CSV table of C-alpha atoms and ligand atoms in Angstrom, one decimal:
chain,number,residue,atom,x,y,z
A,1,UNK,CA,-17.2,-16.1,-6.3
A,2,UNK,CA,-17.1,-12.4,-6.7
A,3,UNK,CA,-16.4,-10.7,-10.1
A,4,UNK,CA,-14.2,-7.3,-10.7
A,5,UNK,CA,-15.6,-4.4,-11.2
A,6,UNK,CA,-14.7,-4.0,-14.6
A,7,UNK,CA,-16.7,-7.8,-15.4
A,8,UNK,CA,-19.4,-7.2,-13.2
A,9,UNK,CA,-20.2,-4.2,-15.8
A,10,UNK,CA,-19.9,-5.8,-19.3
A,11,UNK,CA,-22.5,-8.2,-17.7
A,12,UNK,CA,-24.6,-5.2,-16.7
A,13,UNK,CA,-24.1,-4.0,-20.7
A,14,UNK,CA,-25.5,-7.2,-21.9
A,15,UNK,CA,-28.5,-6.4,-20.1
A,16,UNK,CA,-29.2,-3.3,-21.5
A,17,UNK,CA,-27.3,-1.1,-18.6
A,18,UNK,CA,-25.4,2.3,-19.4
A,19,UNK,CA,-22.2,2.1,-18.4
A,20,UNK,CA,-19.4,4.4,-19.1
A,21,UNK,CA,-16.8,3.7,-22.3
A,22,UNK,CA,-13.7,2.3,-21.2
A,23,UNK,CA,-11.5,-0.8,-21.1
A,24,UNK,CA,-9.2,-2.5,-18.5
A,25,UNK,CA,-5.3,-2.6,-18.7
A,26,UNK,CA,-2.5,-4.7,-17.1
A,27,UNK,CA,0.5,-1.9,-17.9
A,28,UNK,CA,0.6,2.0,-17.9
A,29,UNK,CA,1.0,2.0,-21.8
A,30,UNK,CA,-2.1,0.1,-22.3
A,31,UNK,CA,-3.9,2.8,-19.7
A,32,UNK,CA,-2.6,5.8,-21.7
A,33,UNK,CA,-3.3,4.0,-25.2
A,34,UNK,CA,-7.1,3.7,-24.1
A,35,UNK,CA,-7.2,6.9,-21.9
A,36,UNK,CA,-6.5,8.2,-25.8
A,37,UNK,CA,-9.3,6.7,-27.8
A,38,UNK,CA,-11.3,7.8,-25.2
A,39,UNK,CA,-10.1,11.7,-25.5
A,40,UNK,CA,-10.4,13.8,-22.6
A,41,UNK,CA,-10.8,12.9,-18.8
A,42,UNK,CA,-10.7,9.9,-17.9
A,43,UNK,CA,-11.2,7.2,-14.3
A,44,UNK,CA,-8.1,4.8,-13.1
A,45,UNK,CA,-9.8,2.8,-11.4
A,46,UNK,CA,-7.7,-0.5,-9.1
A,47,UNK,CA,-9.5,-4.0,-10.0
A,48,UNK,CA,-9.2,-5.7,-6.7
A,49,UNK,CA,-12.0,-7.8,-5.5
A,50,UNK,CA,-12.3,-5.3,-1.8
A,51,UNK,CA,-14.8,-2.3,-1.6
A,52,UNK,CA,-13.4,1.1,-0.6
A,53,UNK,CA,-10.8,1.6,-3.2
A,54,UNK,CA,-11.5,5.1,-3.7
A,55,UNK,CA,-10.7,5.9,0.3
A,56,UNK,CA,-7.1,4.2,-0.4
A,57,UNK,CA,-6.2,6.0,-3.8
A,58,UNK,CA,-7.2,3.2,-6.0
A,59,UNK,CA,-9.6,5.5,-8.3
A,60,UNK,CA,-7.4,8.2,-9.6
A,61,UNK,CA,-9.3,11.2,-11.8
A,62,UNK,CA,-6.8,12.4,-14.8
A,63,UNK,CA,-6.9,14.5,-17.2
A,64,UNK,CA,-4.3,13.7,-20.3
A,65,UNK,CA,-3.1,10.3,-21.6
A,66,UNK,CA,-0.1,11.4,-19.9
A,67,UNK,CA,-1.0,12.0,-16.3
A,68,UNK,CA,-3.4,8.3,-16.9
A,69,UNK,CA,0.1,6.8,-17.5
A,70,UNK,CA,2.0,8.0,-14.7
A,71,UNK,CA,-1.5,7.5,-12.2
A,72,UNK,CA,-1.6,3.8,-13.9
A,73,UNK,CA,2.2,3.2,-13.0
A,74,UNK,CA,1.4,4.2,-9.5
A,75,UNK,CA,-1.9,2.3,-9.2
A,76,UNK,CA,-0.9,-1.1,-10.5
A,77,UNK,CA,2.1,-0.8,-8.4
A,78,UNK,CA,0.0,-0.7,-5.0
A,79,UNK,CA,-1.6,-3.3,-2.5
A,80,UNK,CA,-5.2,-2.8,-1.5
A,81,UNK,CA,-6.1,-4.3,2.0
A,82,UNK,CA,-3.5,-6.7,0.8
A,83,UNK,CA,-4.1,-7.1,-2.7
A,84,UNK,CA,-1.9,-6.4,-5.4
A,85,UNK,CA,-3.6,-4.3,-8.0
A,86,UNK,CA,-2.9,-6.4,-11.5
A,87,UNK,CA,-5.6,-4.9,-13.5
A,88,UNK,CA,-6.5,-1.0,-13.6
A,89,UNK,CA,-9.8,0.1,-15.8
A,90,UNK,CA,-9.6,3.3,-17.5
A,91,UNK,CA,-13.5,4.5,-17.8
A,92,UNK,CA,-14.2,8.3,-19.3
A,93,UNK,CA,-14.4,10.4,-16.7
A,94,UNK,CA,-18.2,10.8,-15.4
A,95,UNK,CA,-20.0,14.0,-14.8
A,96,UNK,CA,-21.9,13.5,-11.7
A,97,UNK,CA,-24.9,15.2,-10.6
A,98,UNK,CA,-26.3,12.6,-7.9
A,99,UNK,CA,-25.4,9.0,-6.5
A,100,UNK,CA,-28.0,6.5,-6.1
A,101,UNK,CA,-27.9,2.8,-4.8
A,102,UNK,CA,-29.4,0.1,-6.5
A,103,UNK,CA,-29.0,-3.6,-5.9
A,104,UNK,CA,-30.5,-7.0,-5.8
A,105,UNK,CA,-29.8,-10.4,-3.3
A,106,UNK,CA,-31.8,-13.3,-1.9
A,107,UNK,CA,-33.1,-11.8,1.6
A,108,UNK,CA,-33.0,-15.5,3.3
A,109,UNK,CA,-35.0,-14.6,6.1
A,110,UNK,CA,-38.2,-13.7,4.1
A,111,UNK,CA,-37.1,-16.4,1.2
A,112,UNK,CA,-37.3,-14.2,-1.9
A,113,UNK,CA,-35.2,-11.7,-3.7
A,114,UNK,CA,-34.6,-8.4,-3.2
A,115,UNK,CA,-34.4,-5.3,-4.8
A,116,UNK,CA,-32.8,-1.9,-2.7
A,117,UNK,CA,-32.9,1.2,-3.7
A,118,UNK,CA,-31.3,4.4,-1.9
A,119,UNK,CA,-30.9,7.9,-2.8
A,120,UNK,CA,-27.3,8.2,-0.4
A,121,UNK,CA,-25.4,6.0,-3.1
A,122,UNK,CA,-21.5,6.1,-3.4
A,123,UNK,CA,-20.9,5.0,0.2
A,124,UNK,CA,-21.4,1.3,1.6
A,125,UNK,CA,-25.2,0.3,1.9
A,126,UNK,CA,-24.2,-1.0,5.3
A,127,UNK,CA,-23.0,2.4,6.3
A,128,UNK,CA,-26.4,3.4,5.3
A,129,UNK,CA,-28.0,0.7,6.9
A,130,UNK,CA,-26.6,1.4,10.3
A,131,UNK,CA,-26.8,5.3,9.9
A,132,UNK,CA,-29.7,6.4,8.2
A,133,UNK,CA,-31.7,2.9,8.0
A,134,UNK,CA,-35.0,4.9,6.8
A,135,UNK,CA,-33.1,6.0,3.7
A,136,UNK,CA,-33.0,2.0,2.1
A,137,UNK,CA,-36.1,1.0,0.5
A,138,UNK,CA,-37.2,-2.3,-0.3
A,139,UNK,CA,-38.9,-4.6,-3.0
A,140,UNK,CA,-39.4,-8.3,-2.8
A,141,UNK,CA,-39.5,-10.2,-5.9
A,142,UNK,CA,-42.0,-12.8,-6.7
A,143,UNK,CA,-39.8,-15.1,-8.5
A,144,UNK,CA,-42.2,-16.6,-10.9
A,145,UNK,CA,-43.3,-12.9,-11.9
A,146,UNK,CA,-39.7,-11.2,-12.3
A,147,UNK,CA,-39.5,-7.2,-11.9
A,148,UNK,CA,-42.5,-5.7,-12.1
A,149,UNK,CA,-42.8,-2.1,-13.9
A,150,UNK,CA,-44.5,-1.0,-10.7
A,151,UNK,CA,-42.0,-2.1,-8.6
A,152,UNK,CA,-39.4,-0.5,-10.0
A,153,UNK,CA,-41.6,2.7,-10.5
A,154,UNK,CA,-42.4,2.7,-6.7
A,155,UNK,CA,-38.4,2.2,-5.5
A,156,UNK,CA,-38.1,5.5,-8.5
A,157,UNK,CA,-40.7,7.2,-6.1
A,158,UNK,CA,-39.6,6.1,-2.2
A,159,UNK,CA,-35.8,7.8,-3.2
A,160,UNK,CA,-37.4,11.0,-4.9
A,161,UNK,CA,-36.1,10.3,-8.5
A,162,UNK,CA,-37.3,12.9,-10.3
A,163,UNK,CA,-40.0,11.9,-13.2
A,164,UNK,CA,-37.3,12.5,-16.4
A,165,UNK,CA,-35.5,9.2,-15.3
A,166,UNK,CA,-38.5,6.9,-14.3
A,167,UNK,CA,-38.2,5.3,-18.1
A,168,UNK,CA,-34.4,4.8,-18.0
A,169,UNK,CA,-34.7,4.2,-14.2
A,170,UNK,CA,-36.9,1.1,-14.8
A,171,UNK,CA,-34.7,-0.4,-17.5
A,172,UNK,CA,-31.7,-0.5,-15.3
A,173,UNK,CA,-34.1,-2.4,-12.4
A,174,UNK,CA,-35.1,-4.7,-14.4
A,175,UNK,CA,-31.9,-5.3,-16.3
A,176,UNK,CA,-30.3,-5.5,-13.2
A,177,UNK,CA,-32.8,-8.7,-11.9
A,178,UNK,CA,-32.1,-10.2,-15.4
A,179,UNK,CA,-28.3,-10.2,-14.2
A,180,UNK,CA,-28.8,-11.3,-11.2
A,181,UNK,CA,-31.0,-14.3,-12.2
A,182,UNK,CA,-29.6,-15.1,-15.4
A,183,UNK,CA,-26.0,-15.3,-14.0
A,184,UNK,CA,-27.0,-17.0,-10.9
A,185,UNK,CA,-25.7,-14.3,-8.2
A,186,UNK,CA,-26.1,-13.9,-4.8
A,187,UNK,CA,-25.7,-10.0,-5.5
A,188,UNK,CA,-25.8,-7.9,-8.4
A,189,UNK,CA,-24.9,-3.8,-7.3
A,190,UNK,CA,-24.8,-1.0,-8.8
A,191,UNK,CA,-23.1,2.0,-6.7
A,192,UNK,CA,-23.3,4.6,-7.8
A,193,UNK,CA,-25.4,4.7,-10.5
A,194,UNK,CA,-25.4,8.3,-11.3
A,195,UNK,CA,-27.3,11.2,-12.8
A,196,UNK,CA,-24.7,12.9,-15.0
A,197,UNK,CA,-24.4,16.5,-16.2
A,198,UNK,CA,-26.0,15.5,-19.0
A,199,UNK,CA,-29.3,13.9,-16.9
A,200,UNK,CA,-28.1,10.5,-18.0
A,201,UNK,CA,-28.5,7.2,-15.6
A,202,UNK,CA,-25.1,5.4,-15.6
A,203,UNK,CA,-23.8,2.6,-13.6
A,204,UNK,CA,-20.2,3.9,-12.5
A,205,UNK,CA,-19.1,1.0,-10.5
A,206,UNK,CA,-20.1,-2.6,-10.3
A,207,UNK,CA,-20.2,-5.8,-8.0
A,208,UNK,CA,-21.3,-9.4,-9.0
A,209,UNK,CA,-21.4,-12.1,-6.4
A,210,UNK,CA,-22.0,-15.3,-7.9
A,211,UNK,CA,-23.3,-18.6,-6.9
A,212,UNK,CA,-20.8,-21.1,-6.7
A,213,UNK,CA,-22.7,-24.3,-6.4
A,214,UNK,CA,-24.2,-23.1,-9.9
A,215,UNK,CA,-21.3,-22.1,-11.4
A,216,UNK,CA,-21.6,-25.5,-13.4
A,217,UNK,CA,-24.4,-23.5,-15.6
A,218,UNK,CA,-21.8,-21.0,-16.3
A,219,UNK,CA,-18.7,-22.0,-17.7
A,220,UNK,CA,-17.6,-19.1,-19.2
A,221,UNK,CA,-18.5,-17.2,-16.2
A,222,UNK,CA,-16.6,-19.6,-14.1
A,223,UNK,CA,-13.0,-18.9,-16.2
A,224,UNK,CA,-13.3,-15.5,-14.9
A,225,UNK,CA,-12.3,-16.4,-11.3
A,226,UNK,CA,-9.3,-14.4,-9.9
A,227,UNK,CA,-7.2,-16.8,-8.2
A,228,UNK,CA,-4.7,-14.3,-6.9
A,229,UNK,CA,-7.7,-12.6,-4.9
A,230,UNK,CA,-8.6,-16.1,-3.1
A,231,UNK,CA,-8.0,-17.1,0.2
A,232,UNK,CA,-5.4,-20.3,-0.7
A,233,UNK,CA,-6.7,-22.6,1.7
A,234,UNK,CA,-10.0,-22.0,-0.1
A,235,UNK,CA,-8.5,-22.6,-3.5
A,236,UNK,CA,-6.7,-25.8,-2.2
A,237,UNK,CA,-9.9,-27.2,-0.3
A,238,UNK,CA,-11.7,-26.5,-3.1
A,239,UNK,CA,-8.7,-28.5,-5.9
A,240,UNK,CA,-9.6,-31.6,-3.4
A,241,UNK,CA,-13.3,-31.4,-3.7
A,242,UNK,CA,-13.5,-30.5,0.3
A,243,UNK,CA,-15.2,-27.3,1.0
A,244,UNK,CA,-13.4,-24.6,3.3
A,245,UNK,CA,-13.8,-21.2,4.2
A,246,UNK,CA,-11.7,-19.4,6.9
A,247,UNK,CA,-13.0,-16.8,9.5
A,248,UNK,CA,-11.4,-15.2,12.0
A,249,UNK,CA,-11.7,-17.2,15.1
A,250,UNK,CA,-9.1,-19.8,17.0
A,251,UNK,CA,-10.5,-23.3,17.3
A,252,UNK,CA,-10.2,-25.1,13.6
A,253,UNK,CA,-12.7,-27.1,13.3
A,254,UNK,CA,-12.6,-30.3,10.9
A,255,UNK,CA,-16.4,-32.0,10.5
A,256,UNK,CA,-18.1,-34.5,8.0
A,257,UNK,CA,-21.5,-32.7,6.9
A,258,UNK,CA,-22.2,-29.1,5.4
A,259,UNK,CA,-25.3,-29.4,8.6
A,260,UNK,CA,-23.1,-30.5,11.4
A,261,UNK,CA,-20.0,-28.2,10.4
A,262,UNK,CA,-22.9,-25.3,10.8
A,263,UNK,CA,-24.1,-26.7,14.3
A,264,UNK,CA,-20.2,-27.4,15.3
A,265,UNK,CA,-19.6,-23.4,14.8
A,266,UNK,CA,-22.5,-22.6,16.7
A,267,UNK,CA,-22.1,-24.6,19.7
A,268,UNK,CA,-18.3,-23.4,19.8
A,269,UNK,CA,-19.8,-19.4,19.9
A,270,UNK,CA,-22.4,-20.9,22.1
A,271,UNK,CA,-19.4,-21.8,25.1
A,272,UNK,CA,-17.7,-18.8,24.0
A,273,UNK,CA,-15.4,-19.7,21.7
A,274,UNK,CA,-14.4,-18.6,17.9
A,275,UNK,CA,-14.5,-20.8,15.1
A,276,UNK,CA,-11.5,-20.7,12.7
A,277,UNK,CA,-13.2,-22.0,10.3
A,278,UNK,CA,-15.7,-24.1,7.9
A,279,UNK,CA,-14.5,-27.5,6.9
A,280,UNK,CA,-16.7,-30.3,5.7
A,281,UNK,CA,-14.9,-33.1,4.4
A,282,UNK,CA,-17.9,-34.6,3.7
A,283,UNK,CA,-18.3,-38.5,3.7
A,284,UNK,CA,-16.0,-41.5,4.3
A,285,UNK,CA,-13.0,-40.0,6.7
A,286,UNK,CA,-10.4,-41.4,5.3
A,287,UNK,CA,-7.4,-41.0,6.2
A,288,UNK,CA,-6.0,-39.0,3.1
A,289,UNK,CA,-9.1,-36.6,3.3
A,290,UNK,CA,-7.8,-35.9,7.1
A,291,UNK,CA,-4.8,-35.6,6.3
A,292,UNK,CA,-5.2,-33.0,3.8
A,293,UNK,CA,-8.0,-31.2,6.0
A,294,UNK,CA,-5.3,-31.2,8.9
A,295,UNK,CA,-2.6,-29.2,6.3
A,296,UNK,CA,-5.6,-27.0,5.4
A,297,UNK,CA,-6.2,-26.2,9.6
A,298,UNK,CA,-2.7,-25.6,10.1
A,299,UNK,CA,-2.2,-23.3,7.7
A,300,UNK,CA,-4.1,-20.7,9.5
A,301,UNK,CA,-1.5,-19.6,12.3
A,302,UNK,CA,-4.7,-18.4,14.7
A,303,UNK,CA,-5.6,-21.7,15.2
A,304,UNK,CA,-4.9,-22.8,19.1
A,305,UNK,CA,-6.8,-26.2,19.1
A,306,UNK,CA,-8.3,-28.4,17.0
A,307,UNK,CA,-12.3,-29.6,17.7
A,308,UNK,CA,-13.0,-33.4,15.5
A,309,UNK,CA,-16.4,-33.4,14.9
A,310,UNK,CA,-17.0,-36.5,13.1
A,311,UNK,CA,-20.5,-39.0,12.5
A,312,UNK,CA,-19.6,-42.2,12.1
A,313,UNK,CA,-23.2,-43.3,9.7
A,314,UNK,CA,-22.1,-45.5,6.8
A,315,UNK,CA,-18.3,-45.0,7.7
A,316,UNK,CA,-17.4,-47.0,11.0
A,317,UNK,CA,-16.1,-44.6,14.1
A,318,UNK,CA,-13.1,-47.1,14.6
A,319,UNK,CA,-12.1,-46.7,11.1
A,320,UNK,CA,-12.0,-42.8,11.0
A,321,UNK,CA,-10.3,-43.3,14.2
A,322,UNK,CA,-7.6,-45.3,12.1
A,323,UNK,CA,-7.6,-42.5,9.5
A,324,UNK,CA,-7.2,-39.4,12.1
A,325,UNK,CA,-4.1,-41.5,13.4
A,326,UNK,CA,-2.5,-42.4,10.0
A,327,UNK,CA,-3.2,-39.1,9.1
A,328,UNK,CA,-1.2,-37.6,12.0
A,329,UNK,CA,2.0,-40.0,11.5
A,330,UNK,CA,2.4,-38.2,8.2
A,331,UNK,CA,1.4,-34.8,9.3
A,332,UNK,CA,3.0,-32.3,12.2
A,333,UNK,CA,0.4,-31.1,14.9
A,334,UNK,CA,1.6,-29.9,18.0
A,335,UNK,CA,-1.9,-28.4,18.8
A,336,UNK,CA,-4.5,-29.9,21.0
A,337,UNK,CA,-7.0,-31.8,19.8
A,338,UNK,CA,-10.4,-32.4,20.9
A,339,UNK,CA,-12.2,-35.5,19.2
A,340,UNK,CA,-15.9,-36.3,19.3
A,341,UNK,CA,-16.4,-39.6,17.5
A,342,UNK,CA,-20.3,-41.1,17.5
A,343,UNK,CA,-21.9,-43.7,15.4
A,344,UNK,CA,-21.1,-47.3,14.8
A,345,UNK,CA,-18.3,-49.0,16.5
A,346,UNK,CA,-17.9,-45.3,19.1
A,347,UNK,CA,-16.8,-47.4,21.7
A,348,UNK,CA,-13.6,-48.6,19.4
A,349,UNK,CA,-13.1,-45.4,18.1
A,350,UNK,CA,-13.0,-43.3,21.2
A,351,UNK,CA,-10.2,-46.5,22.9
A,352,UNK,CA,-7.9,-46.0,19.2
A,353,UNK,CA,-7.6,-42.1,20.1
A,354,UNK,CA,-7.2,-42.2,23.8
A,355,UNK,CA,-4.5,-44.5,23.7
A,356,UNK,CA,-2.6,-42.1,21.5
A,357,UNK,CA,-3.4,-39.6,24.2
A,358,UNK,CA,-6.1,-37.5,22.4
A,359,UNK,CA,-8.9,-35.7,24.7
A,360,UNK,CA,-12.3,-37.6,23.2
A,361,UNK,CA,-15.7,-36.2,23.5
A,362,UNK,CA,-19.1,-38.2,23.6
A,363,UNK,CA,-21.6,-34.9,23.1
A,364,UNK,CA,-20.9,-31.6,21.2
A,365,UNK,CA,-21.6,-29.5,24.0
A,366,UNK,CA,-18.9,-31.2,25.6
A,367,UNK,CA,-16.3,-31.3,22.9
A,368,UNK,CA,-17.0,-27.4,22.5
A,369,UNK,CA,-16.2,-26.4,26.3
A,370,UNK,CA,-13.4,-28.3,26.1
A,371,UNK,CA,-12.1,-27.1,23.1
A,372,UNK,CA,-13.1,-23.2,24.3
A,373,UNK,CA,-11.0,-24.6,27.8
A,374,UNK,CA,-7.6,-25.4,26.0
A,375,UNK,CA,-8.1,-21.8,24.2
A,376,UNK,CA,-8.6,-20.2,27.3
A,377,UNK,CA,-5.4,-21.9,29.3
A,378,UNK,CA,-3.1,-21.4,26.1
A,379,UNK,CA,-4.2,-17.5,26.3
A,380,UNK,CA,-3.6,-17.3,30.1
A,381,UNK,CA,0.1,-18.8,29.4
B,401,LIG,P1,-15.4,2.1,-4.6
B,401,LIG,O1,-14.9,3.1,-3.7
B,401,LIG,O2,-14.5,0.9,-4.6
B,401,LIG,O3,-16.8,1.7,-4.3
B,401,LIG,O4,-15.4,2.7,-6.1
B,401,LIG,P2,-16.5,3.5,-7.0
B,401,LIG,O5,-16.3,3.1,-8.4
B,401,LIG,O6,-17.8,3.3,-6.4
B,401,LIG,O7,-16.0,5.0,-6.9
B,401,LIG,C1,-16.0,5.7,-5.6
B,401,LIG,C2,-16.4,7.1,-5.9
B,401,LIG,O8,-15.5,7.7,-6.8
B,401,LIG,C3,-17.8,7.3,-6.5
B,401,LIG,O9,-18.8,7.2,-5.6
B,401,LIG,C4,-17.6,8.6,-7.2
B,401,LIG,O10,-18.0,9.6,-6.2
B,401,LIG,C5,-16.2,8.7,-7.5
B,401,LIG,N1,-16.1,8.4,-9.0
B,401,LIG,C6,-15.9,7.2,-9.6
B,401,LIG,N2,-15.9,7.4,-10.9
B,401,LIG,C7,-16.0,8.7,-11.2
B,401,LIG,C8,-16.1,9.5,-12.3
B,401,LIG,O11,-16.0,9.0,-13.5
B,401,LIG,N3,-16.1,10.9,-12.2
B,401,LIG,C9,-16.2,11.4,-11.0
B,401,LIG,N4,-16.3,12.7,-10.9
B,401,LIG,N5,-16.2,10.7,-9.8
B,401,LIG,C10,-16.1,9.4,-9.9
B,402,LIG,MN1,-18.7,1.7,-5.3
């Protein structure tokens, strides 16, 4: 779950980071009223949950509570890569010397977190990663130890912070690892954090990725998702306990196990193919559960065919074949379907489907090339 922008920083506040003064608004009068208190220039800045507002005129620099109410009409009036902009924070304008990088995530691969540091901040660390890769610098965090002082001092080093903000630099590290551990993320950024006119470290803009399967630990975090910035096939899936996340691809795939879903998308890119999605609908397939996991398949209109991956273990194969065809009496799909049933009772299973003219499977591979197949003729038509 990711936070705004605006969130993201009153956690960073809690933790001891500078941030700028400022508040968030839902209408233009609110914008001005604050853009008042704060006297002077001030930032209108679009809360949607997608990086590269400034590029598409979502941060607006003003001058006079005036000009912020007019820039605030325009600003919550626009969509952002599809979002609607409900929320706008007005921050006092920033007087910025330099723009550094700084963030924190779990690098998987070497099992521990992360802290990067890089002196091009303000653009995307992946644009930096991909053009000027020597620029990132790395420290890995021993969990049990936290941030160390010398840590942070030697990230302060590698991007040539000048000595003045080593003090204030280490600080922001290691309140920036308290965020990320105490809220549970999966990323806590800061970019920029700036040197101001002033030679002031602030953190000017914001982004919290946090874990859901710990969101339990959190309840006051967790009332602060956005469910107009979710995907709604996410936020269904998720309302029936099944979990669902789309991609991009055209074969929707509908598995029992987090593991298997995982293999199933491999094995379709494997033969060439794209999954459409994630979809574990975990134990006992039912035929409720399938029916619902169907709506949430069909809902996405780049789905071509449909690949069954289910493991018949403590459920019996003949009675998920049951549930895939009660399921379909009560739900519409016109797409093909490719079924690979094992377990107990396969046999059964495999006979149920066929006779209702359904293309069965015995292995993956084979359920995958023939799934990546149908794609392949329905593209050529
Ligand atoms: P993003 O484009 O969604 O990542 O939004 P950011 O909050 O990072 O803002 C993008 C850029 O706008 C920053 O890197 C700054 O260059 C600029 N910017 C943001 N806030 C201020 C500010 O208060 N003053 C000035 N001068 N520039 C700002
Ligand atoms: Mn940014």
């Amino acid at each position: 779950m990711k936070l705004h922008e605006y969130r993201s920083k009153q956690l960073f506040a809690r933790y001891g980071i500078p941030i700028p003064r400022g508040r968030v608004a839902m209408t233009a009068q609110e914008a001005k009223a604050i853009a008042q208190e704060l006297g002077g220039r001030v930032v209108v800045k679009a809360q949607v949950l997608v990086g590269g507002r400034g590029k598409a005129g979502g941060i607006r620099l003003v001058h006079t509570p005036e000009e912020t109410e007019d820039v605030a009409t325009q600003v919550l009036g626009m969509q952002i890569k599809g979002l609607p902009v409900r929320r706008v924070l007005v921050d006092e304008a920033a007087d910025i010397r330099s723009e550094i990088y700084l963030g924190v995530t779990n690098d998987r691969g070497v099992r521990s977190p992360v802290m990067i540091a890089s002196a091009e901040g303000g653009v995307e660390i992946e644009e930096v990663a991909r053009t000027q890769p020597h620029k990132i610098v790395r420290v890995y965090i021993d969990p049990l130890l936290g941030m160390r002082e010398h840590q942070a001092r030697f990230l302060a080093t590698s991007i040539e912070l000048p000595r003045k903000h080593w003090r204030d630099f280490i600080a922001i590290a290691q309140g920036l690892y308290s965020t990320f551990t105490k809220t549970d993320a999966s990323l806590a950024e800061i970019n920029p954090l700036v040197i101001t006119g002033d030679y002031r470290l602030l953190a000017l803009d914001g982004k919290i990725v946090l874990d859901d399967n710990a969101l339990f630990r959190h309840p006051e975090l967790a009332e602060m998702r956005d469910l107009d910035e979710e995907e709604p096939a996410e936020r269904e899936a998720r309302r029936y306990g099944l979990s669902y996340v789309k991609l991009n691809g055209t074969i929707g795939c509908m598995v029992n196990g987090a593991g298997l879903a995982m293999a199933t998308m491999d094995v379709i890119k494997l033969f060439g193919g794209e999954p459409a999605n994630f979809l574990d609908i975990g134990g006992g397939a039912g035929a409720e559960k399938v029916s619902i996991a169907f709506n949430l398949i069909l809902k996405d209109k780049n789905v071509r065919v449909v690949l069954i991956n289910i493991f018949g273990g403590i459920t019996r194969c003949d009675e998920v074949a049951r549930g895939i065809l009660s399921a379909l009496e009560e739900v519409d799909v016109d797409l093909p379907m490719v079924v690979r049933l094992v377990g107990t009772n396969e046999e059964e299973g495999r006979r149920l489907l066929q006779e209702a003219d359904m293309i069965t499977a015995i292995s993956l591979a084979d359920a995958a090339q023939k799934a990546v197949e149908l794609v392949k003729e329905d593209q050529a038509v």
